[in-house]
Coordinates of C-alpha atoms (C1' of nucleotides) in Angstrom, one line a residue:
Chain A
X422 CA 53.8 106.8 210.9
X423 CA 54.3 104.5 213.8
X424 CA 58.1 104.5 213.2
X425 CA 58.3 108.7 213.1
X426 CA 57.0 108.9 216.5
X427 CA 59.6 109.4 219.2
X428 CA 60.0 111.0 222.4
X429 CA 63.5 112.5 222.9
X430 CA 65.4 110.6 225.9
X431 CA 66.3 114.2 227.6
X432 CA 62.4 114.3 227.7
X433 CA 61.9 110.6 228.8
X434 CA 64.3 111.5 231.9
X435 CA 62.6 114.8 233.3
X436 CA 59.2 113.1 232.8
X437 CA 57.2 111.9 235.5
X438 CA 54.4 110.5 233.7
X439 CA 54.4 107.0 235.0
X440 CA 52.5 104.0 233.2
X441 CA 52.4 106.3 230.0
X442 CA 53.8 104.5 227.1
X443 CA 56.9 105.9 225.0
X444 CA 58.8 105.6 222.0
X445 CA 62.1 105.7 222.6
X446 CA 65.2 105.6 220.0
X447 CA 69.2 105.4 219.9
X448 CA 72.4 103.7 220.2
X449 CA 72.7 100.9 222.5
X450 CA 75.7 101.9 225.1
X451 CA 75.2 98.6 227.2
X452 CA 73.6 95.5 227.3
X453 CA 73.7 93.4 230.8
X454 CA 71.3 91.2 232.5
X455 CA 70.2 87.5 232.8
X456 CA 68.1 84.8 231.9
X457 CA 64.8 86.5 232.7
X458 CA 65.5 89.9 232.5
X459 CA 68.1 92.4 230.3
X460 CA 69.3 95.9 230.7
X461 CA 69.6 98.1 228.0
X462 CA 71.3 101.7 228.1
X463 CA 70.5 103.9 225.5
X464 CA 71.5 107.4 224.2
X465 CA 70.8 109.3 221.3
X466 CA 72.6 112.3 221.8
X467 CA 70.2 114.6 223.2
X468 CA 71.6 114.3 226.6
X469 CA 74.6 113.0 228.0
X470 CA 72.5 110.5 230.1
X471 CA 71.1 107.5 229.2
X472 CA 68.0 105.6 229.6
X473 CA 68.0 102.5 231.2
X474 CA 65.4 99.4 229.1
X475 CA 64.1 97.2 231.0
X476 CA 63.2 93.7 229.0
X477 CA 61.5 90.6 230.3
X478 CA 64.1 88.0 228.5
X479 CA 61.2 85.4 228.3
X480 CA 59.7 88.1 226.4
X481 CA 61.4 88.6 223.3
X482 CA 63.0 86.1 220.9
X483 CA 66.8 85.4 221.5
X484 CA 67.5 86.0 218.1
X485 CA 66.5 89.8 218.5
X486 CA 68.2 89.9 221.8
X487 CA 71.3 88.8 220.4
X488 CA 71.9 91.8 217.9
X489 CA 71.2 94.1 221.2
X490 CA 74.8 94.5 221.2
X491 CA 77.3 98.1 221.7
X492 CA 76.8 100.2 218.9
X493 CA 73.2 98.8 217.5
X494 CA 70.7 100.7 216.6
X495 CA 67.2 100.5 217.7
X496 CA 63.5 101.6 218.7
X497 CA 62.0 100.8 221.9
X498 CA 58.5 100.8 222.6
X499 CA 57.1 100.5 226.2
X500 CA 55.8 101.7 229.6
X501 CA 57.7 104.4 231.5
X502 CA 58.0 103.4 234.9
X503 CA 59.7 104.3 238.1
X504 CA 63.0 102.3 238.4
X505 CA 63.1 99.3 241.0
X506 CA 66.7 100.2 240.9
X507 CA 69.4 102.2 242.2
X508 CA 71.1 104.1 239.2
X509 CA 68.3 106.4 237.5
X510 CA 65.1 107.0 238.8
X511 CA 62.9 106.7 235.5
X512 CA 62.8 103.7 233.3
X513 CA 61.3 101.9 230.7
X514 CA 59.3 98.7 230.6
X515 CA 59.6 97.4 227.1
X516 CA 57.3 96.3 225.2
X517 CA 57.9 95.7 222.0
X518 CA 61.8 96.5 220.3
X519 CA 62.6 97.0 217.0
X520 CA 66.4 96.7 215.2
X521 CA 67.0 99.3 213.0
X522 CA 70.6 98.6 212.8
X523 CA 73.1 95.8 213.9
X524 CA 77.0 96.7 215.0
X525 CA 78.7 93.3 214.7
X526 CA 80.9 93.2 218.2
X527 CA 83.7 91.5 216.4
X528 CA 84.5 94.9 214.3
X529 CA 82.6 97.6 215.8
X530 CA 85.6 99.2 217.4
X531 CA 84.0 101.3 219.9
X532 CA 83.2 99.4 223.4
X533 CA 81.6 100.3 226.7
X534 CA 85.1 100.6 228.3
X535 CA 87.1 104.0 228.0
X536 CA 89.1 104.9 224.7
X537 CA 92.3 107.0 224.4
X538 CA 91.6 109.8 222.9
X539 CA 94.6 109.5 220.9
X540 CA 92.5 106.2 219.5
X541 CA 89.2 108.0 219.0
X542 CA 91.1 110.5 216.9
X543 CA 91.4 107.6 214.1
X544 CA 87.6 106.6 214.5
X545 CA 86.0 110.6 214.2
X546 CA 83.2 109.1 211.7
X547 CA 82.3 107.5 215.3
X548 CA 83.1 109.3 218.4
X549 CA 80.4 111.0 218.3
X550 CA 79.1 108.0 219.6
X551 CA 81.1 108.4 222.7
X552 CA 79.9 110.6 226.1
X553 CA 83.0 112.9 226.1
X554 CA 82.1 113.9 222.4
X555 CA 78.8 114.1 222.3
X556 CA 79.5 116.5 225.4
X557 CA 81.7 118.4 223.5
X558 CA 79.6 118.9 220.3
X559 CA 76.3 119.8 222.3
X560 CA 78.6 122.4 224.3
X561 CA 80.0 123.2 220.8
X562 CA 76.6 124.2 219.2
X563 CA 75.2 125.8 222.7
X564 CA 78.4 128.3 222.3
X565 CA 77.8 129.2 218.3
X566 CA 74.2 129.7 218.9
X567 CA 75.0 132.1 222.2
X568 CA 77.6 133.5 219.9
X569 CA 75.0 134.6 217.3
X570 CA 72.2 135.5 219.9
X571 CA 74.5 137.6 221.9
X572 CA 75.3 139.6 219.3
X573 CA 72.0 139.9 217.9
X574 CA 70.6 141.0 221.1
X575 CA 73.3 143.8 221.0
X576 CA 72.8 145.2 217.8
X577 CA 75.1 143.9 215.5
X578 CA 74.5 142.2 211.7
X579 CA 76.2 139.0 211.3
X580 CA 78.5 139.2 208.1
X581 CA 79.5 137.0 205.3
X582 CA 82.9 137.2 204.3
X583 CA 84.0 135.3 201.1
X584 CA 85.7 132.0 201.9
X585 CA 88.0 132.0 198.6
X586 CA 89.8 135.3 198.4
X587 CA 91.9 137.3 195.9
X588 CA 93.8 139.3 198.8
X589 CA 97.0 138.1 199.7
X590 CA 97.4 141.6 202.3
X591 CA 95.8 140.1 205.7
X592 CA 99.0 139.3 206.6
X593 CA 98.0 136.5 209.4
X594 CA 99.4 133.5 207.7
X595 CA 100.3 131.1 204.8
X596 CA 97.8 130.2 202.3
X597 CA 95.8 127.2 201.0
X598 CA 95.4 128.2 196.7
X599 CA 92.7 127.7 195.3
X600 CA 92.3 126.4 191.7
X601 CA 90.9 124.8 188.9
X602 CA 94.0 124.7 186.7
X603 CA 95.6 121.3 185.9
X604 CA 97.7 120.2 188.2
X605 CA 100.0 118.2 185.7
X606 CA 100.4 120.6 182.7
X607 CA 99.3 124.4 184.4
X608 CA 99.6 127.2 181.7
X609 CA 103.0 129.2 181.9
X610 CA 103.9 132.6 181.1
X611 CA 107.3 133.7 179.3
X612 CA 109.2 133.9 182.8
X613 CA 108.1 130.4 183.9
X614 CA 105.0 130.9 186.3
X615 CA 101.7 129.7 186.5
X616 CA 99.5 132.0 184.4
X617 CA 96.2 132.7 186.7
X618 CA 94.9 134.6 184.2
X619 CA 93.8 131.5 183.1
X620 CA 92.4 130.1 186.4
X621 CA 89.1 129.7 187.4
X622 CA 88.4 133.2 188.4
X623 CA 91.4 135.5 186.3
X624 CA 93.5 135.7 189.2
X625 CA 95.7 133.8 192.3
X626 CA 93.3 132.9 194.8
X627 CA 93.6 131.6 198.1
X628 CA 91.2 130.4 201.2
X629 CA 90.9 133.1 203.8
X630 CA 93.0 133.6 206.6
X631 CA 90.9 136.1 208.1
X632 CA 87.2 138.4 207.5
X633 CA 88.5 141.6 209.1
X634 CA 89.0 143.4 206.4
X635 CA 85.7 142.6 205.0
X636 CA 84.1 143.3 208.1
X637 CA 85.8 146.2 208.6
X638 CA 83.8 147.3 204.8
X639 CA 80.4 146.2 206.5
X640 CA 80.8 148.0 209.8
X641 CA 81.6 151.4 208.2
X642 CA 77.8 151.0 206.4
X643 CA 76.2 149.1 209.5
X644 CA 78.6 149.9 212.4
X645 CA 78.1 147.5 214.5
X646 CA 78.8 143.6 212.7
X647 CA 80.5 140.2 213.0
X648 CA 81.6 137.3 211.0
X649 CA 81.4 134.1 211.7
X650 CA 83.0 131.3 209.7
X651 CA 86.0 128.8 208.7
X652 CA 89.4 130.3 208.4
X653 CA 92.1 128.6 206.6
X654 CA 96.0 128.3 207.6
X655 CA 98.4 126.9 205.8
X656 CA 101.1 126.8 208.9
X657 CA 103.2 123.8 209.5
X658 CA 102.1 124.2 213.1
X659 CA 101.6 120.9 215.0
X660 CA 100.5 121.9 218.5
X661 CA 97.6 120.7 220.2
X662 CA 96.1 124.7 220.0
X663 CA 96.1 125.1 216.3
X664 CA 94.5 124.1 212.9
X665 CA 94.6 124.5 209.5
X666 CA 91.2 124.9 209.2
X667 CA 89.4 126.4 212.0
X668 CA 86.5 129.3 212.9
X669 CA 86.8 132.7 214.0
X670 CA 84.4 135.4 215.1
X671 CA 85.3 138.3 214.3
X672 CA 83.0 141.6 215.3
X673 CA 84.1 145.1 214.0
X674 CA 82.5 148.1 216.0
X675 CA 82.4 151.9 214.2
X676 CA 82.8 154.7 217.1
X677 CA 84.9 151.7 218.9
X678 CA 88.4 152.8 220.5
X679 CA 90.3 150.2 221.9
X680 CA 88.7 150.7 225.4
X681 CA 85.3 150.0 224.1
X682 CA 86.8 146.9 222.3
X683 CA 88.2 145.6 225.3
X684 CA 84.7 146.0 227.0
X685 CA 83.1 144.4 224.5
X686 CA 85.5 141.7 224.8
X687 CA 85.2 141.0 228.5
X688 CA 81.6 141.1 228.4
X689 CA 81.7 139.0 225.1
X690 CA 83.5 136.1 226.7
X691 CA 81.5 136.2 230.5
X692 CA 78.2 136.0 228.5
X693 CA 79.3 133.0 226.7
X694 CA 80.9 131.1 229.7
X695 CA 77.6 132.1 231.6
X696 CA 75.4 130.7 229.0
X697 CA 77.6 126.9 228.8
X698 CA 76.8 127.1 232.7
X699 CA 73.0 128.1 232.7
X700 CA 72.6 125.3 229.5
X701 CA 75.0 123.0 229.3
X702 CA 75.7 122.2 233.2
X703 CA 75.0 118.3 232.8
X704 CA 77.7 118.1 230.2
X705 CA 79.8 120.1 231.9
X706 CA 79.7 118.2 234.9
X707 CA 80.5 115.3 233.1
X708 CA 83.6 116.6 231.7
X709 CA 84.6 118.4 234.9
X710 CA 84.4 114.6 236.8
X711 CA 86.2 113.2 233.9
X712 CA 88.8 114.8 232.1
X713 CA 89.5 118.3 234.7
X714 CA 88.3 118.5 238.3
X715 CA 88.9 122.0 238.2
X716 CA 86.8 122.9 235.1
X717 CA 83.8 124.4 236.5
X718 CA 85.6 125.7 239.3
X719 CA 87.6 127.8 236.8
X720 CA 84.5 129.2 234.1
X721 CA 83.1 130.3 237.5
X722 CA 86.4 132.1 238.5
X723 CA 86.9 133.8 235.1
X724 CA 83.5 135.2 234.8
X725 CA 83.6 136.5 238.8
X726 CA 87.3 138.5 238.3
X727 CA 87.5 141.5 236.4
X728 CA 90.1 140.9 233.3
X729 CA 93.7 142.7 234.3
X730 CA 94.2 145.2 231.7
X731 CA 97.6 146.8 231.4
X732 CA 100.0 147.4 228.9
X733 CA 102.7 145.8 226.8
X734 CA 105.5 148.1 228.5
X735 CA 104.0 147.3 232.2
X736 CA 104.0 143.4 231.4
X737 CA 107.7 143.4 230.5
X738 CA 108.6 145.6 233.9
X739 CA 106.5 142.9 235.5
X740 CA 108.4 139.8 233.7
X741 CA 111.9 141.8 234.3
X742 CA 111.2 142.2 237.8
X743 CA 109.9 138.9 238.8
X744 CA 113.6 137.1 238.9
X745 CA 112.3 134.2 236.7
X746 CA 114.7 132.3 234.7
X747 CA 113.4 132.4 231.2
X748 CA 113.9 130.6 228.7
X749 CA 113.3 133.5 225.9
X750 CA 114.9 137.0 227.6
X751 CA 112.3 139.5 228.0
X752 CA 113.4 143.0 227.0
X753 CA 111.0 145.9 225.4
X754 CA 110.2 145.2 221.8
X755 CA 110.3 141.8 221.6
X756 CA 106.9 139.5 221.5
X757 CA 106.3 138.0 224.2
X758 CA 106.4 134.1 224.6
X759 CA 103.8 131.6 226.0
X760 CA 106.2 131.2 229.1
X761 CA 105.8 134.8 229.7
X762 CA 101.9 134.9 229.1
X763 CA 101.2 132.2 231.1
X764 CA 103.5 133.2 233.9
X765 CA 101.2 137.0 233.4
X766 CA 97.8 134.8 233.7
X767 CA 98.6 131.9 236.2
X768 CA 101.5 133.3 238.3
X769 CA 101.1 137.0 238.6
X770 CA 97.4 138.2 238.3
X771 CA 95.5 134.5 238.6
X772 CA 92.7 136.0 236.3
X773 CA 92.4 136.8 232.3
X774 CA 94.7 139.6 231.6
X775 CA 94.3 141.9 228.7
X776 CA 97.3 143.1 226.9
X777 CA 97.6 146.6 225.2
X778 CA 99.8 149.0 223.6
X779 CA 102.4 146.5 221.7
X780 CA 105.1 147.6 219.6
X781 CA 104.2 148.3 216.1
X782 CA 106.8 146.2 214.5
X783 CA 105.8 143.1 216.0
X784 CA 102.4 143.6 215.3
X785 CA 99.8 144.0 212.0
X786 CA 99.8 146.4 209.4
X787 CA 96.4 148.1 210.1
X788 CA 96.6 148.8 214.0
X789 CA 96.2 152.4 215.5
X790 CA 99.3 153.9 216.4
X791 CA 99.4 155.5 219.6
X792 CA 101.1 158.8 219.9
X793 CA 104.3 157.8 221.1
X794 CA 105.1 156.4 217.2
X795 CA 106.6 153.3 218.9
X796 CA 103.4 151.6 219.9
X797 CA 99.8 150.3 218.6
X798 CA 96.2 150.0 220.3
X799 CA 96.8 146.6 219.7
X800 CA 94.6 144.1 222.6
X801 CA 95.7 140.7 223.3
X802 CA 93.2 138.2 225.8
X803 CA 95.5 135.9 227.7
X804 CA 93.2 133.1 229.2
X805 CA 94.3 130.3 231.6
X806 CA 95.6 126.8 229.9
X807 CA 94.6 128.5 226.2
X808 CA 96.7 131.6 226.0
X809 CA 95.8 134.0 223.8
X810 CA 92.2 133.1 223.2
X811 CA 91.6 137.2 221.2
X812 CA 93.7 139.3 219.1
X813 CA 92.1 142.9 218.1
X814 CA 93.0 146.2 218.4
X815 CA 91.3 149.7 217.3
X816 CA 91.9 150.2 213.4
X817 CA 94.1 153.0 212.3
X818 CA 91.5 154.9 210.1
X819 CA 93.8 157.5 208.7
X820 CA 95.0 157.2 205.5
X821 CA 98.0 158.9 205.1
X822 CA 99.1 156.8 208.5
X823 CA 97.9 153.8 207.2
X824 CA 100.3 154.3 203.7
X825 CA 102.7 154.7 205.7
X826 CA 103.0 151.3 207.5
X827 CA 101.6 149.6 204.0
X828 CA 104.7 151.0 202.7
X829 CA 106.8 150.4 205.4
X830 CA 105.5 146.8 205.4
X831 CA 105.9 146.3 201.2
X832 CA 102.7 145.8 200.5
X833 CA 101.3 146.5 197.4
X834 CA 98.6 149.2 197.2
X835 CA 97.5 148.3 194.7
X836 CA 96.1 144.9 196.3
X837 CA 94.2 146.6 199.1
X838 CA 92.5 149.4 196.8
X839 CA 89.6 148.8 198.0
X840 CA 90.3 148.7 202.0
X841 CA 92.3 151.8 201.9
X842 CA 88.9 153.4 199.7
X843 CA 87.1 153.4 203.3
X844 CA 90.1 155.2 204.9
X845 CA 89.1 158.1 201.8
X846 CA 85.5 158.0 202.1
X847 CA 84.2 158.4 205.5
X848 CA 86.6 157.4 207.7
X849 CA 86.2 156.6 211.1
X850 CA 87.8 155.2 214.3
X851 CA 86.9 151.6 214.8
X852 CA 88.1 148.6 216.5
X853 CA 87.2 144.8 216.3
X854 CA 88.7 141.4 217.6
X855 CA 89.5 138.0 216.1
X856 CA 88.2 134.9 218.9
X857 CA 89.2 131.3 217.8
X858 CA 85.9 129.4 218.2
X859 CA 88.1 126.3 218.8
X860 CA 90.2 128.1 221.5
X861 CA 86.8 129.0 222.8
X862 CA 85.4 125.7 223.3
X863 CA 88.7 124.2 224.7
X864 CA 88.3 126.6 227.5
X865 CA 84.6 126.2 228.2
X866 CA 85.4 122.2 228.0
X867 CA 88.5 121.5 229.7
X868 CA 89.6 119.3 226.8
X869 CA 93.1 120.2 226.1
X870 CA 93.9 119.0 222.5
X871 CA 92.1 121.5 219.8
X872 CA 91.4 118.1 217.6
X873 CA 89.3 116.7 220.6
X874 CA 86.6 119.9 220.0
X875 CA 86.6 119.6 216.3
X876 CA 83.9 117.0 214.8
X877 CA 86.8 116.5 211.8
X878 CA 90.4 118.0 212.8
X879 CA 92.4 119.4 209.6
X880 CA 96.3 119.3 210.5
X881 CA 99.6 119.1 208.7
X882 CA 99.0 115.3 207.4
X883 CA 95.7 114.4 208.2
X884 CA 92.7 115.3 206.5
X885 CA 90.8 112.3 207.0
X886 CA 87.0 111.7 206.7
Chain B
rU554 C1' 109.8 123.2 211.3
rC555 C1' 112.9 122.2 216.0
rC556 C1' 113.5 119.3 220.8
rU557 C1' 111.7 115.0 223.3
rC558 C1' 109.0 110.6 224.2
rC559 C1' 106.0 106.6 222.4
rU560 C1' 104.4 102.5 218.7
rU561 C1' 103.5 94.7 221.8
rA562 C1' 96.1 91.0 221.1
rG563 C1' 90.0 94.6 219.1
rC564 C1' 91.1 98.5 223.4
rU565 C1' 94.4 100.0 227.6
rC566 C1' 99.0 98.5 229.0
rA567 C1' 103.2 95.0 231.4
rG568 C1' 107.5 92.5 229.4
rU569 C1' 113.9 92.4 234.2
rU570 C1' 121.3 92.7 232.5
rG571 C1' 119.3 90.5 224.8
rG572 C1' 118.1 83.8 226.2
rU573 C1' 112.8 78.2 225.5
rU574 C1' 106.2 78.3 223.6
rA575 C1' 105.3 86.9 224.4
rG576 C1' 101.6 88.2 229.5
rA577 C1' 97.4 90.9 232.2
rG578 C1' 92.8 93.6 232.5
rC579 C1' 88.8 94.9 229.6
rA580 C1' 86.3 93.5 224.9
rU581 C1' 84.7 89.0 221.9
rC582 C1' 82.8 83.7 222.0
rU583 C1' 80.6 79.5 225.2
rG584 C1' 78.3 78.5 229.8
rA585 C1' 76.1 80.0 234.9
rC586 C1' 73.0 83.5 237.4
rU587 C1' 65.3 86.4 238.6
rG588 C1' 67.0 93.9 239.1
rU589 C1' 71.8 94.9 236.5
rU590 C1' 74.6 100.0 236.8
rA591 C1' 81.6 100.1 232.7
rA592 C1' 76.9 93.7 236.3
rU593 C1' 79.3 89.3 238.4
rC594 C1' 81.4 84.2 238.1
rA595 C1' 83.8 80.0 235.2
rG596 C1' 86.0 78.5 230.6
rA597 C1' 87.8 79.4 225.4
rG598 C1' 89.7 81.7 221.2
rG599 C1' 92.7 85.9 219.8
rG600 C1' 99.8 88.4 218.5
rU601 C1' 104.4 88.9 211.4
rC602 C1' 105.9 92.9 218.9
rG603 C1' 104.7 100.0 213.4
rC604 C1' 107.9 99.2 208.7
rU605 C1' 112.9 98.4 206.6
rA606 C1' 117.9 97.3 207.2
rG607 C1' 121.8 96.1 210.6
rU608 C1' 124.7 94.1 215.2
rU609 C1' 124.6 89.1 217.5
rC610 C1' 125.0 82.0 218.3
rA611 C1' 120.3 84.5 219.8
rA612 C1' 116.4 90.8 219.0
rG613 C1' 109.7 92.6 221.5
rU614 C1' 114.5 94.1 224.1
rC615 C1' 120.5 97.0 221.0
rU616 C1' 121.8 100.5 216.5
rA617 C1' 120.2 103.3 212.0
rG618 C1' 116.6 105.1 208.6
rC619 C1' 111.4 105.7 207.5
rA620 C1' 106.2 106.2 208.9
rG621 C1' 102.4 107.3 212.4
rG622 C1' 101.2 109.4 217.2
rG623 C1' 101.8 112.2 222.1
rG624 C1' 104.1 116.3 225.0
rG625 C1' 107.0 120.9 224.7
rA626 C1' 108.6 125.2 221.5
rG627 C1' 108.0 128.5 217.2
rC628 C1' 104.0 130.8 213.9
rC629 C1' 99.1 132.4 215.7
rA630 C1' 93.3 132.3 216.8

RNA sequence: UCCUCCUUAGCUCAGUUGGUUAGAGCAUCUGACUGUUAAUCAGAGGGUCGCUAGUUCAAGUCUAGCAGGGGGAGCCA
């Protein structure tokens, strides 16, 4: 019973309650000290800060004191006190200290000097250990709980969609299969394929690329939903802003046009960046002092400005007219290229710009086309040093329109029965957005490498731990 | 996938026009020190220079291939 008693260390260090004894628990950061007297720092990831043991060296047997090293685990009991020293204002007086685990200094590989990150990458079963990611994955939960509270608080149902899938029709990427078959000797048919009839489930299936289209089923019973969950790529795409396997939020909104979707969106994306502020402002601070001085600076800025909205046509007049030398020509109907968006966002406006009003043929199968016939309601959000952190648009809910471009874009109806059945039985306009959760917490952390905000990164070669 | 750069001690990095026994800081170990703050001071140990082949009297250094990684681009979220 003794050993389940603990007082959190974010606790110890608001506390004021001197001469009280506590229990405190963690990871030993650093060790320093003397003959008479030792140092500990201590963290067990409820806070980025530490708390600072203080341990009469006369006290303790030297044995116990020597397995105090980086890395070790272990219990402290003892008196909080105010500190005699300059760093912290609260310590505590230790009276009695228990090992619970040893980390042999010779091979733990994490010390109390910096790492690259490059290095922690190869160690992720550990960096949590470290300040910058326990930073990260504190911010990290604090956005996917405001995530689901913000949209709780508005109205909406949060969503399951299926993670294995049988539709090959979203259109947003390569596939991961998914099977059961034998990899070595996989049932043929006549013409030389792999016969899924006899997979797992009767059929090809795949890992999702996107829950749109089964949120778009939910929001035309509930209106007003979102998903939340892992999405699955199979892109050769080896920048430090993608993944093969990453999380999306995506809310879907019946009686939504595209205006109301951009609304949502804006607000959407202020609340968030208000809520890391109000909550996570410690950790924040620490990554703003280490890694980009201009971090907090900047989630201030983006929540004070209104987002720029124009559309696709005005960008280009923009980009034509500015008398930059690009590297990709800009001229109407072609898509526009992270030179061009980031000259929009950190050149032109200085603020988040919302894009609207793309050309169909560069853009997805199921977006509403605007009257013109050359253009969709399509909505991009450009964000400082991310890019395109949202991608949505207002559905088209017409049926005969929506043929058209299924046709138009050879795919088979016969795949997407059951999306176009909402287009036949009570149809209605409706808009939603896609948000890259990673993409999200890059911004809000100032860490510029989607791996680095990831507890276990999935990219081309390297699915490791 | 394309372009480009990188790979030297546990970590972060130096290493000159190719030339004896490959260096530093930190970490580790030993010792000193009665309040440290990534403690400090003194000493010690620690390297198949990513892998393979080649050029050369001689390769960490030059060349090629391969592997891994970074940055930029494309695909997108």
């Amino acid at each position: 019973m003794e050993h389940t008693r603990r007082n959190k260390i974010v606790d110890v260090l608001k506390s004021k309650e001197f001469g009280k004894e506590v229990v405190v628990k963690g990871w030993v950061r650093t060790k320093r000290g003397n003959k008479s007297v030792i140092f500990i720092s201590m963290n067990d990831g409820s806070a980025i800060h530490n708390i600072q043991v203080v341990a009469d060296a006369t006290g303790f047997d030297e044995d116990l004191l020597k397995q105090i090293n980086t890395g070790a685990c272990i219990a402290v009991t003892g008196t909080l006190v105010e500190s005699v020293g300059q760093g912290q204002s609260v310590e505590v007086q230790a009276k009695q200290i228990e090992v619970y685990g040893i980390a042999d200094p010779l091979v733990f590989p994490l010390q109390k000097k910096g790492h690259s990150l490059e290095f922690l990458r190869e160690i992720a079963h550990l960096r949590p250990r470290t300040n910058t990611f326990g930073a990260v994955l504190r911010i990290r939960h604090a956005m996917a709980f405001a995530i689901h509270k913000y949209f709780n608080d508005q109205g909406f149902f949060y969503i399951h969609a299926p993670i294995i899938t049988g539709s090959d029709a979203e259109g947003a990427g390569a596939m991961f299969r998914v099977t059961t078959l034998d990899d070595k000797n996989p049932p043929l048919l006549p013409d030389g394929h792999v016969d899924y009839a006899q997979d797992f489930f009767g059929k090809e299936t795949k890992l999702t690329v996107s829950g749109q289209l089964e949120a778009e089923l939910a929001a035309m019973a509930l209106s007003l939903v979102y998903t939340f969950g892992p999405t699955f790529r199979a892109e050769n795409s080896n920048t430090p802003r993608h993944l093969a396997e990453f999380w999306m939020i995506e809310p879907e909104m019946a009686f939504y046009d595209i205006g109301d979707n951009m609304d949502l969106a804006e607000n959407f994306l202020k609340y968030l960046i208000q809520y890391a502020l109000d909550n996570c402002i410690d950790d924040l601070e620490f990554l703003n002092k280490m890694y980009d001085n201009e971090l907090i600076n900047r989630l201030r800025e983006v929540i004070g400005d209104k987002f720029e909205r124009l559309t696709y046509t005005e960008a280009v007049d923009i980009l034509v007219a500015s008398g930059q030398q690009w590297e990709f020509p800009v001229s109407w109907g072609t898509d526009l290229q992270s030179e061009h968006e980031r000259y929009l966002v950190e050149k032109h406006f200085g603020k988040p710009v919302i894009l609207t009003g793309y050309p169909k043929e560069i853009k997805a199968f199921y977006m509403k086309q605007n009257e013109d016939g050359k253009t969709v309601r399509a909505m991009d959000v450009l964000f400082p040093k991310i890019g395109e952190i949202i991608g949505g648009s207002q559905r088209e809910e017409n049926l005969e329109a929506l043929l058209r471009r299924i046709h138009e874009m050879n795919i088979p109806e016969k795949d997407v029965w059951w999306y176009l059945d909402t287009r036949r039985f009570g149809t209605v306009p409706h808009a939603g957005f896609g948000l890259g959760f990673e993409r999200l917490i890059l911004f809000v952390t100032g860490m510029s490498n989607i791996r680095d905000v990831i507890p276990f990164p999935r990219t081309p070669k390297n699915a490791e731990f």
